[in-house]
CSV table of C-alpha atoms (C1' of nucleotides) in Angstrom, one decimal:
chain,number,residue,atom,x,y,z
Y,1,MET,CA,48.0,-26.8,-6.3
Y,2,THR,CA,46.0,-28.9,-3.9
Y,3,SER,CA,44.2,-32.1,-4.0
Y,4,ASP,CA,40.8,-33.1,-3.0
Y,5,ASP,CA,41.0,-35.7,-0.2
Y,6,VAL,CA,37.8,-37.4,-1.3
Y,7,THR,CA,38.1,-37.8,-5.0
Y,8,GLY,CA,41.8,-37.4,-5.4
Y,9,GLU,CA,41.4,-34.5,-7.8
Y,10,LYS,CA,44.1,-31.9,-8.3
Y,11,PHE,CA,43.0,-28.4,-8.6
Y,12,CYS,CA,44.6,-25.0,-8.4
Y,13,ARG,CA,43.9,-23.1,-5.3
Y,14,GLY,CA,44.2,-19.9,-7.1
Y,15,CYS,CA,41.8,-20.3,-9.9
Y,16,GLY,CA,40.0,-23.4,-9.0
Y,17,SER,CA,40.4,-25.2,-12.2
Y,18,VAL,CA,40.9,-28.8,-12.1
Y,19,VAL,CA,44.2,-30.0,-13.4
Y,20,LEU,CA,43.9,-33.7,-13.0
Y,21,GLU,CA,40.6,-35.5,-12.8
Y,22,ARG,CA,41.8,-38.7,-11.4
Y,23,ILE,CA,45.3,-39.3,-10.4
Y,24,GLU,CA,45.5,-42.8,-11.8
Y,25,ASP,CA,43.9,-41.6,-15.0
Y,26,SER,CA,46.7,-40.6,-17.2
Y,27,ARG,CA,44.6,-39.5,-20.2
Y,28,ALA,CA,43.2,-36.4,-18.7
Y,29,GLU,CA,46.3,-34.3,-18.2
Y,30,TRP,CA,46.4,-31.3,-20.1
Y,31,HIS,CA,48.8,-29.0,-18.2
Y,32,SER,CA,52.3,-29.8,-19.5
Y,33,SER,CA,54.9,-29.6,-16.9
Y,34,SER,CA,58.0,-29.8,-19.0
Y,35,LYS,CA,59.2,-28.3,-22.3
Y,36,ASP,CA,59.6,-31.7,-23.7
Y,37,GLU,CA,56.1,-32.7,-23.0
Y,38,TYR,CA,54.9,-29.5,-24.5
Y,39,ASP,CA,56.7,-30.2,-27.7
Y,40,ASN,CA,55.2,-33.6,-28.0
Y,41,ARG,CA,51.8,-32.2,-27.9
Y,42,THR,CA,50.0,-33.2,-31.1
Y,43,ARG,CA,47.2,-30.8,-30.4
Y,44,THR,CA,47.6,-27.0,-31.1
Y,45,GLY,CA,45.3,-24.1,-30.9
Y,46,SER,CA,43.2,-22.7,-28.2
Y,47,PRO,CA,43.7,-24.2,-24.7
Y,48,THR,CA,41.3,-26.8,-23.6
Y,49,SER,CA,38.5,-25.7,-21.3
Y,50,LEU,CA,36.1,-27.7,-19.1
Y,51,ALA,CA,33.5,-25.3,-20.4
Y,52,MET,CA,33.5,-27.0,-23.8
Y,53,HIS,CA,31.5,-30.2,-24.2
Y,54,ASP,CA,34.5,-32.3,-25.3
Y,55,MET,CA,37.1,-30.2,-23.5
Y,56,GLY,CA,38.1,-28.5,-26.6
Y,57,LEU,CA,39.1,-31.6,-28.6
Y,58,ALA,CA,36.5,-31.3,-31.2
Y,59,THR,CA,38.7,-31.3,-34.2
Y,60,ILE,CA,41.3,-34.0,-33.5
Y,61,ILE,CA,40.7,-35.7,-36.7
Y,62,GLY,CA,40.1,-33.5,-39.7
Y,63,ARG,CA,37.9,-34.2,-42.7
Y,64,GLN,CA,40.6,-34.4,-45.4
Y,65,ASN,CA,42.4,-37.6,-46.1
Y,66,LYS,CA,45.8,-36.0,-46.0
Y,67,ASP,CA,48.7,-36.5,-43.5
Y,68,SER,CA,50.3,-33.7,-41.7
Y,69,TYR,CA,52.5,-32.8,-44.7
Y,70,GLY,CA,49.5,-32.6,-47.0
Y,71,LYS,CA,50.2,-35.8,-48.8
Y,72,PRO,CA,47.3,-38.2,-49.5
Y,73,LEU,CA,47.0,-41.2,-47.2
Y,74,SER,CA,47.4,-44.8,-48.4
Y,75,SER,CA,44.2,-46.8,-48.7
Y,76,LEU,CA,45.1,-48.8,-45.6
Y,77,MET,CA,45.6,-45.7,-43.6
Y,78,LYS,CA,42.5,-44.3,-45.1
Y,79,SER,CA,40.3,-46.9,-43.8
Y,80,THR,CA,42.0,-46.8,-40.4
Y,81,ILE,CA,41.4,-43.0,-40.2
Y,82,THR,CA,37.8,-43.4,-41.3
Y,83,ARG,CA,37.2,-45.9,-38.5
Y,84,LEU,CA,38.8,-43.5,-36.1
Y,85,ARG,CA,36.7,-40.8,-37.4
Y,86,VAL,CA,33.6,-42.7,-36.5
Y,87,TRP,CA,34.8,-43.2,-33.0
Y,88,ASP,CA,35.8,-39.7,-32.8
Y,89,SER,CA,32.4,-38.4,-33.8
Y,90,ARG,CA,30.8,-40.9,-31.5
Y,91,SER,CA,32.9,-39.8,-28.5
Y,92,GLN,CA,32.0,-36.3,-29.4
Y,93,MET,CA,28.3,-36.3,-30.0
Y,94,HIS,CA,26.7,-39.7,-29.8
Y,95,GLU,CA,25.5,-39.4,-26.3
Y,96,SER,CA,22.7,-37.3,-25.0
Y,97,ALA,CA,25.2,-36.3,-22.4
Y,98,SER,CA,27.3,-34.5,-24.9
Y,99,ARG,CA,24.4,-32.7,-26.4
Y,100,ASN,CA,23.4,-31.7,-22.9
Y,101,LEU,CA,26.8,-30.3,-22.1
Y,102,THR,CA,26.9,-28.4,-25.4
Y,103,GLU,CA,23.7,-26.8,-24.7
Y,104,ALA,CA,24.6,-26.1,-21.0
Y,105,PHE,CA,27.9,-24.6,-21.7
Y,106,GLY,CA,26.5,-22.3,-24.4
Y,107,GLU,CA,24.0,-21.1,-21.8
Y,108,LEU,CA,26.8,-20.8,-19.2
Y,109,LYS,CA,28.9,-18.5,-21.4
Y,110,ARG,CA,25.9,-16.3,-21.9
Y,111,LEU,CA,25.2,-16.2,-18.2
Y,112,ALA,CA,28.7,-15.5,-17.2
Y,113,ASP,CA,28.9,-12.6,-19.6
Y,114,LYS,CA,25.7,-11.1,-18.1
Y,115,LEU,CA,27.0,-11.5,-14.6
Y,116,ALA,CA,30.5,-10.5,-15.4
Y,117,LEU,CA,32.1,-13.5,-13.8
Y,118,PRO,CA,35.8,-14.5,-14.2
Y,119,ASP,CA,36.9,-17.5,-16.2
Y,120,ALA,CA,37.9,-19.4,-13.2
Y,121,VAL,CA,34.3,-19.4,-12.0
Y,122,VAL,CA,33.1,-20.5,-15.3
Y,123,GLU,CA,35.5,-23.4,-15.4
Y,124,LYS,CA,34.5,-24.4,-11.8
Y,125,THR,CA,30.8,-24.2,-12.8
Y,126,ALA,CA,31.5,-26.5,-15.8
Y,127,TYR,CA,33.3,-28.9,-13.6
Y,128,ILE,CA,30.4,-29.1,-11.2
Y,129,TYR,CA,27.9,-29.5,-13.9
Y,130,ARG,CA,29.8,-32.3,-15.4
Y,131,LYS,CA,29.8,-34.0,-12.0
Y,132,ALA,CA,26.1,-33.4,-11.8
Y,133,LEU,CA,25.6,-35.0,-15.2
Y,134,GLU,CA,27.7,-38.0,-14.3
Y,135,LYS,CA,25.5,-38.5,-11.2
Y,136,HIS,CA,22.4,-38.3,-13.3
Y,137,LEU,CA,21.1,-35.3,-11.4
Y,138,VAL,CA,20.2,-33.5,-14.6
Y,139,LYS,CA,17.7,-36.0,-15.7
Y,140,GLY,CA,14.3,-34.7,-15.1
Y,141,ARG,CA,15.5,-31.1,-14.3
Y,142,SER,CA,16.0,-28.2,-16.5
Y,143,ILE,CA,19.4,-27.3,-17.7
Y,144,PRO,CA,19.3,-23.6,-16.6
Y,145,VAL,CA,18.2,-24.4,-13.0
Y,146,LEU,CA,21.1,-26.8,-12.6
Y,147,LEU,CA,23.4,-24.3,-14.2
Y,148,ALA,CA,22.2,-21.6,-11.9
Y,149,ALA,CA,22.8,-23.8,-8.9
Y,150,ALA,CA,26.2,-24.9,-10.1
Y,151,LEU,CA,27.2,-21.3,-10.8
Y,152,HIS,CA,26.2,-20.2,-7.4
Y,153,ILE,CA,28.3,-23.0,-5.9
Y,154,ALA,CA,31.2,-21.9,-8.0
Y,155,CYS,CA,30.9,-18.3,-7.0
Y,156,ARG,CA,30.7,-19.0,-3.3
Y,157,ASP,CA,33.6,-21.4,-3.4
Y,158,SER,CA,35.8,-18.9,-5.1
Y,159,GLY,CA,34.9,-15.9,-2.9
Y,160,THR,CA,33.1,-14.2,-5.6
Y,161,PRO,CA,29.7,-13.5,-3.9
Y,162,ARG,CA,26.7,-13.7,-6.1
Y,163,THR,CA,23.4,-14.6,-4.6
Y,164,LEU,CA,21.4,-17.4,-5.9
Y,165,ARG,CA,18.7,-15.0,-6.6
Y,166,GLU,CA,20.8,-12.8,-8.8
Y,167,ILE,CA,21.8,-15.7,-10.8
Y,168,ALA,CA,18.3,-17.2,-11.0
Y,169,ASP,CA,16.9,-13.9,-12.0
Y,170,GLN,CA,19.4,-13.6,-14.9
Y,171,ASN,CA,18.6,-17.1,-16.0
Y,172,ASN,CA,14.8,-16.8,-15.9
Y,173,VAL,CA,14.7,-19.4,-13.2
Y,174,LYS,CA,12.4,-19.7,-10.2
Y,175,ILE,CA,14.5,-19.0,-7.1
Y,176,LYS,CA,12.7,-21.6,-5.2
Y,177,TYR,CA,13.5,-24.3,-7.6
Y,178,ALA,CA,17.0,-23.0,-8.0
Y,179,SER,CA,17.7,-23.3,-4.3
Y,180,LYS,CA,16.3,-26.8,-4.2
Y,181,CYS,CA,18.8,-27.7,-6.9
Y,182,TYR,CA,21.5,-26.0,-5.1
Y,183,ARG,CA,21.0,-28.0,-2.0
Y,184,LEU,CA,20.7,-31.1,-4.0
Y,185,LEU,CA,24.1,-30.5,-5.6
Y,186,LEU,CA,25.7,-29.8,-2.3
Y,187,GLN,CA,24.4,-33.1,-0.9
Y,188,GLU,CA,25.0,-35.3,-3.8
Y,189,LEU,CA,28.4,-34.0,-4.7
Y,190,ASP,CA,29.4,-33.9,-1.2
Y,191,LEU,CA,30.4,-30.3,-1.2
Y,192,ARG,CA,30.9,-28.0,1.7
Y,193,MET,CA,30.5,-24.3,1.3
Y,194,PRO,CA,32.6,-21.8,3.1
Y,195,VAL,CA,30.5,-19.4,5.1
Y,196,VAL,CA,30.2,-16.1,3.1
Y,197,ASN,CA,32.0,-13.4,4.8
Y,198,PRO,CA,29.6,-10.5,4.8
Y,199,VAL,CA,32.4,-8.0,4.6
Y,200,GLN,CA,32.9,-9.2,1.0
Y,201,CYS,CA,29.4,-8.1,0.2
Y,202,ILE,CA,29.8,-4.5,1.2
Y,203,SER,CA,32.0,-3.3,-1.6
Y,204,ARG,CA,29.6,-4.8,-4.2
Y,205,ILE,CA,26.6,-3.0,-2.7
Y,206,ALA,CA,28.6,0.2,-2.1
Y,207,SER,CA,29.8,0.3,-5.7
Y,208,LYS,CA,26.3,-0.4,-6.9
Y,209,VAL,CA,24.9,2.5,-5.0
Y,210,GLY,CA,28.0,4.7,-5.6
Y,211,LEU,CA,28.9,5.2,-1.9
Y,212,LYS,CA,31.9,7.1,-0.7
Y,213,GLU,CA,35.0,5.2,0.3
Y,214,LYS,CA,34.8,6.5,3.8
Y,215,THR,CA,31.3,5.2,4.4
Y,216,LYS,CA,32.4,1.9,3.0
Y,217,ARG,CA,35.3,1.7,5.4
Y,218,GLY,CA,32.9,2.6,8.2
Y,219,ALA,CA,30.6,-0.1,7.3
Y,220,ILE,CA,33.4,-2.7,7.2
Y,221,ALA,CA,34.6,-1.5,10.6
Y,222,ILE,CA,31.0,-1.9,12.0
Y,223,LEU,CA,30.6,-5.3,10.4
Y,224,GLU,CA,34.0,-6.7,11.6
Y,225,ASP,CA,33.1,-5.6,15.1
Y,226,ALA,CA,29.8,-7.3,14.8
Y,227,VAL,CA,31.4,-10.5,13.5
Y,228,SER,CA,33.9,-10.5,16.4
Y,229,LYS,CA,31.1,-10.2,18.8
Y,230,ASP,CA,29.5,-13.2,17.2
Y,231,VAL,CA,26.1,-11.7,16.5
Y,232,THR,CA,26.1,-12.4,12.8
Y,233,SER,CA,25.8,-16.2,12.5
Y,234,GLY,CA,22.6,-17.4,10.8
Y,235,LYS,CA,21.9,-14.0,9.3
Y,236,ASN,CA,21.9,-13.3,5.6
Y,237,PRO,CA,25.2,-11.8,4.8
Y,238,MET,CA,23.8,-9.5,2.2
Y,239,ALA,CA,21.4,-8.2,4.8
Y,240,LEU,CA,24.1,-7.6,7.3
Y,241,ALA,CA,26.3,-5.9,4.7
Y,242,ALA,CA,23.4,-3.7,3.7
Y,243,ALA,CA,22.5,-2.9,7.3
Y,244,ALA,CA,26.2,-1.9,8.2
Y,245,LEU,CA,26.3,0.2,5.1
Y,246,TYR,CA,23.1,2.0,6.0
Y,247,LEU,CA,24.3,2.6,9.5
Y,248,SER,CA,27.6,4.0,8.1
Y,249,CYS,CA,25.7,6.3,5.8
Y,250,VAL,CA,23.7,7.6,8.7
Y,251,ILE,CA,26.9,8.1,10.8
Y,252,ASN,CA,28.6,9.9,7.9
Y,253,GLY,CA,25.7,12.0,7.0
Y,254,ASP,CA,25.2,10.4,3.6
Y,255,GLN,CA,21.6,10.9,2.4
Y,256,VAL,CA,20.9,7.4,1.1
Y,257,SER,CA,17.6,5.8,1.7
Y,258,GLN,CA,17.1,2.2,3.0
Y,259,LYS,CA,15.2,1.6,-0.2
Y,260,VAL,CA,18.3,2.2,-2.4
Y,261,ILE,CA,20.5,0.0,-0.5
Y,262,ALA,CA,17.9,-2.7,-0.1
Y,263,LEU,CA,17.5,-2.8,-3.8
Y,264,ALA,CA,21.2,-3.0,-4.4
Y,265,ALA,CA,21.7,-5.7,-1.9
Y,266,GLY,CA,18.6,-7.7,-2.9
Y,267,VAL,CA,17.0,-7.7,0.5
Y,268,THR,CA,13.9,-5.8,1.8
Y,269,GLU,CA,14.0,-2.6,3.7
Y,270,VAL,CA,12.4,-4.4,6.7
Y,271,THR,CA,15.2,-6.8,6.9
Y,272,ILE,CA,17.7,-3.9,6.8
Y,273,ARG,CA,15.8,-2.3,9.6
Y,274,ASN,CA,15.9,-5.5,11.7
Y,275,ARG,CA,19.5,-6.1,11.1
Y,276,TYR,CA,20.7,-2.6,11.8
Y,277,LYS,CA,18.7,-2.4,14.9
Y,278,GLY,CA,20.6,-5.5,16.1
Y,279,LEU,CA,23.9,-4.0,15.0
Y,280,GLY,CA,23.3,-0.8,16.8
Y,281,LYS,CA,22.4,-2.7,20.0
Y,282,THR,CA,25.3,-4.9,20.1
Y,283,LEU,CA,27.7,-2.2,19.2
Y,284,ASP,CA,26.1,0.2,21.7
Y,285,LEU,CA,25.4,2.8,19.2
Y,286,ASP,CA,22.7,5.4,19.9
Y,287,LEU,CA,20.4,5.4,16.9
Y,288,SER,CA,18.0,8.0,18.3
Y,289,GLY,CA,19.7,11.0,17.0
Y,290,HIS,CA,20.2,10.1,13.4
Y,291,HIS,CA,21.9,13.3,12.4
Y,292,ASN,CA,24.2,13.7,15.3
Y,293,SER,CA,27.3,12.0,14.4
Y,294,ASN,CA,29.2,13.1,17.5
Y,295,ILE,CA,27.9,10.3,19.5
Y,296,MET,CA,29.3,7.7,17.3
Y,297,PRO,CA,32.4,5.9,18.2
Y,298,ASP,CA,35.5,6.8,16.4
Y,299,TYR,CA,36.1,3.6,14.5
Y,300,ALA,CA,32.9,4.1,12.6
Y,301,LYS,CA,33.8,7.5,11.3
U,1,DT,C1',8.5,10.7,1.2
U,2,DA,C1',11.5,8.1,4.1
U,3,DA,C1',11.3,5.4,7.9
U,4,DG,C1',9.3,2.7,11.7
U,5,DA,C1',5.9,-0.8,13.4
U,6,DT,C1',3.2,-4.8,13.1
U,7,DA,C1',1.4,-9.0,11.3
U,8,DA,C1',1.0,-13.0,8.5
U,9,DG,C1',3.2,-16.4,5.9
U,10,DA,C1',6.9,-19.0,3.4
U,11,DG,C1',10.9,-21.8,3.5
U,12,DG,C1',14.3,-24.5,5.6
U,13,DG,C1',17.3,-26.4,9.7
U,14,DA,C1',17.4,-28.8,14.1
U,15,DC,C1',15.6,-32.1,16.7
U,16,DA,C1',12.4,-35.5,18.4
U,17,DT,C1',9.1,-39.0,17.6
N,1,DA,C1',10.0,-40.7,7.4
N,2,DT,C1',7.2,-37.2,9.6
N,3,DG,C1',6.0,-33.4,12.7
N,4,DT,C1',7.0,-29.6,15.6
N,5,DC,C1',9.6,-25.5,16.9
N,6,DA,C1',12.4,-21.4,16.8
N,7,DG,C1',14.4,-18.1,13.9
N,8,DT,C1',14.9,-15.5,9.5
N,9,DC,C1',13.2,-13.2,5.8
N,10,DT,C1',9.5,-11.3,2.8
N,11,DT,C1',5.2,-9.1,1.7
N,12,DA,C1',1.8,-6.0,2.8
N,13,DT,C1',-0.4,-2.4,5.3
N,14,DC,C1',-0.7,1.4,8.4
N,15,DT,C1',1.4,5.1,11.1
N,16,DT,C1',4.8,8.7,12.1
N,17,DA,C1',8.1,12.5,11.3
DNA sequence: TAAGATAAGAGGGACAT
DNA sequence: ATGTCAGTCTTATCTTA
């Protein structure tokens, strides 16, 4: 468990889910730390989730005028409960914000399914989206586009590389618009993104194409060497990974075209060519004899 | 058919005005 | 704020093996 220096939020380093929204705000705690506290819970049922518009508290007050033993309520109690019920429903739905969240999180679930993303990322996205809504960044922008941006941030932040393009495509959102929103969120929410390690991208591309384990390892070796020689900064990590993989394919005699890898990586063939020329040069590989693997250094085999 | 080469253009960051 | 600049990446087209 760590806490955010700026906002004072506590969140889990492992899964990224926010545990305590504001430290001095005692109402928002939903992780019980002791058995006692757990037993005192008045709520039961599914665990709360940030990806529900009301954090999963939708049914605090039921519709029947019965107490917890099933006995009817006194008339005094009844009016109290009725009043509470009004507040309850207001806090659930009366704002446009809530409606927005309901719709957005429905969309988010759908999107996460399509992209096969873990729950932690969904939670993180929901959290970011809430923040964006609080800051009134959603107003005047479409829900899907903000969602795409938030999802991309969540992915990057939790080391689950998904390009903004992939997300935007799944969401039927213009990439250009999505990247604008992405930067907007970064700036407005004061977020800092870790630099994507291109090595992480390799296995995704490799498995998409169905490459051998050996070529994958070769690509990682190439890429790590390139990173250590500091020739990778400013380059698209996906392009670097794709280039390293292609290089490794050539070395290992795998008959895979640039086109296939380019498609899997979401970059162009030209970009792969440019990158892998650079890689070959800095790593001192001889690229002239494509099918002569003997000239390649051992680490890449 | 795959890969290389070249050129034009888009988009965004850095930096100065 | 606005403009310029270098660098990256994409799209398109032609050539080469």
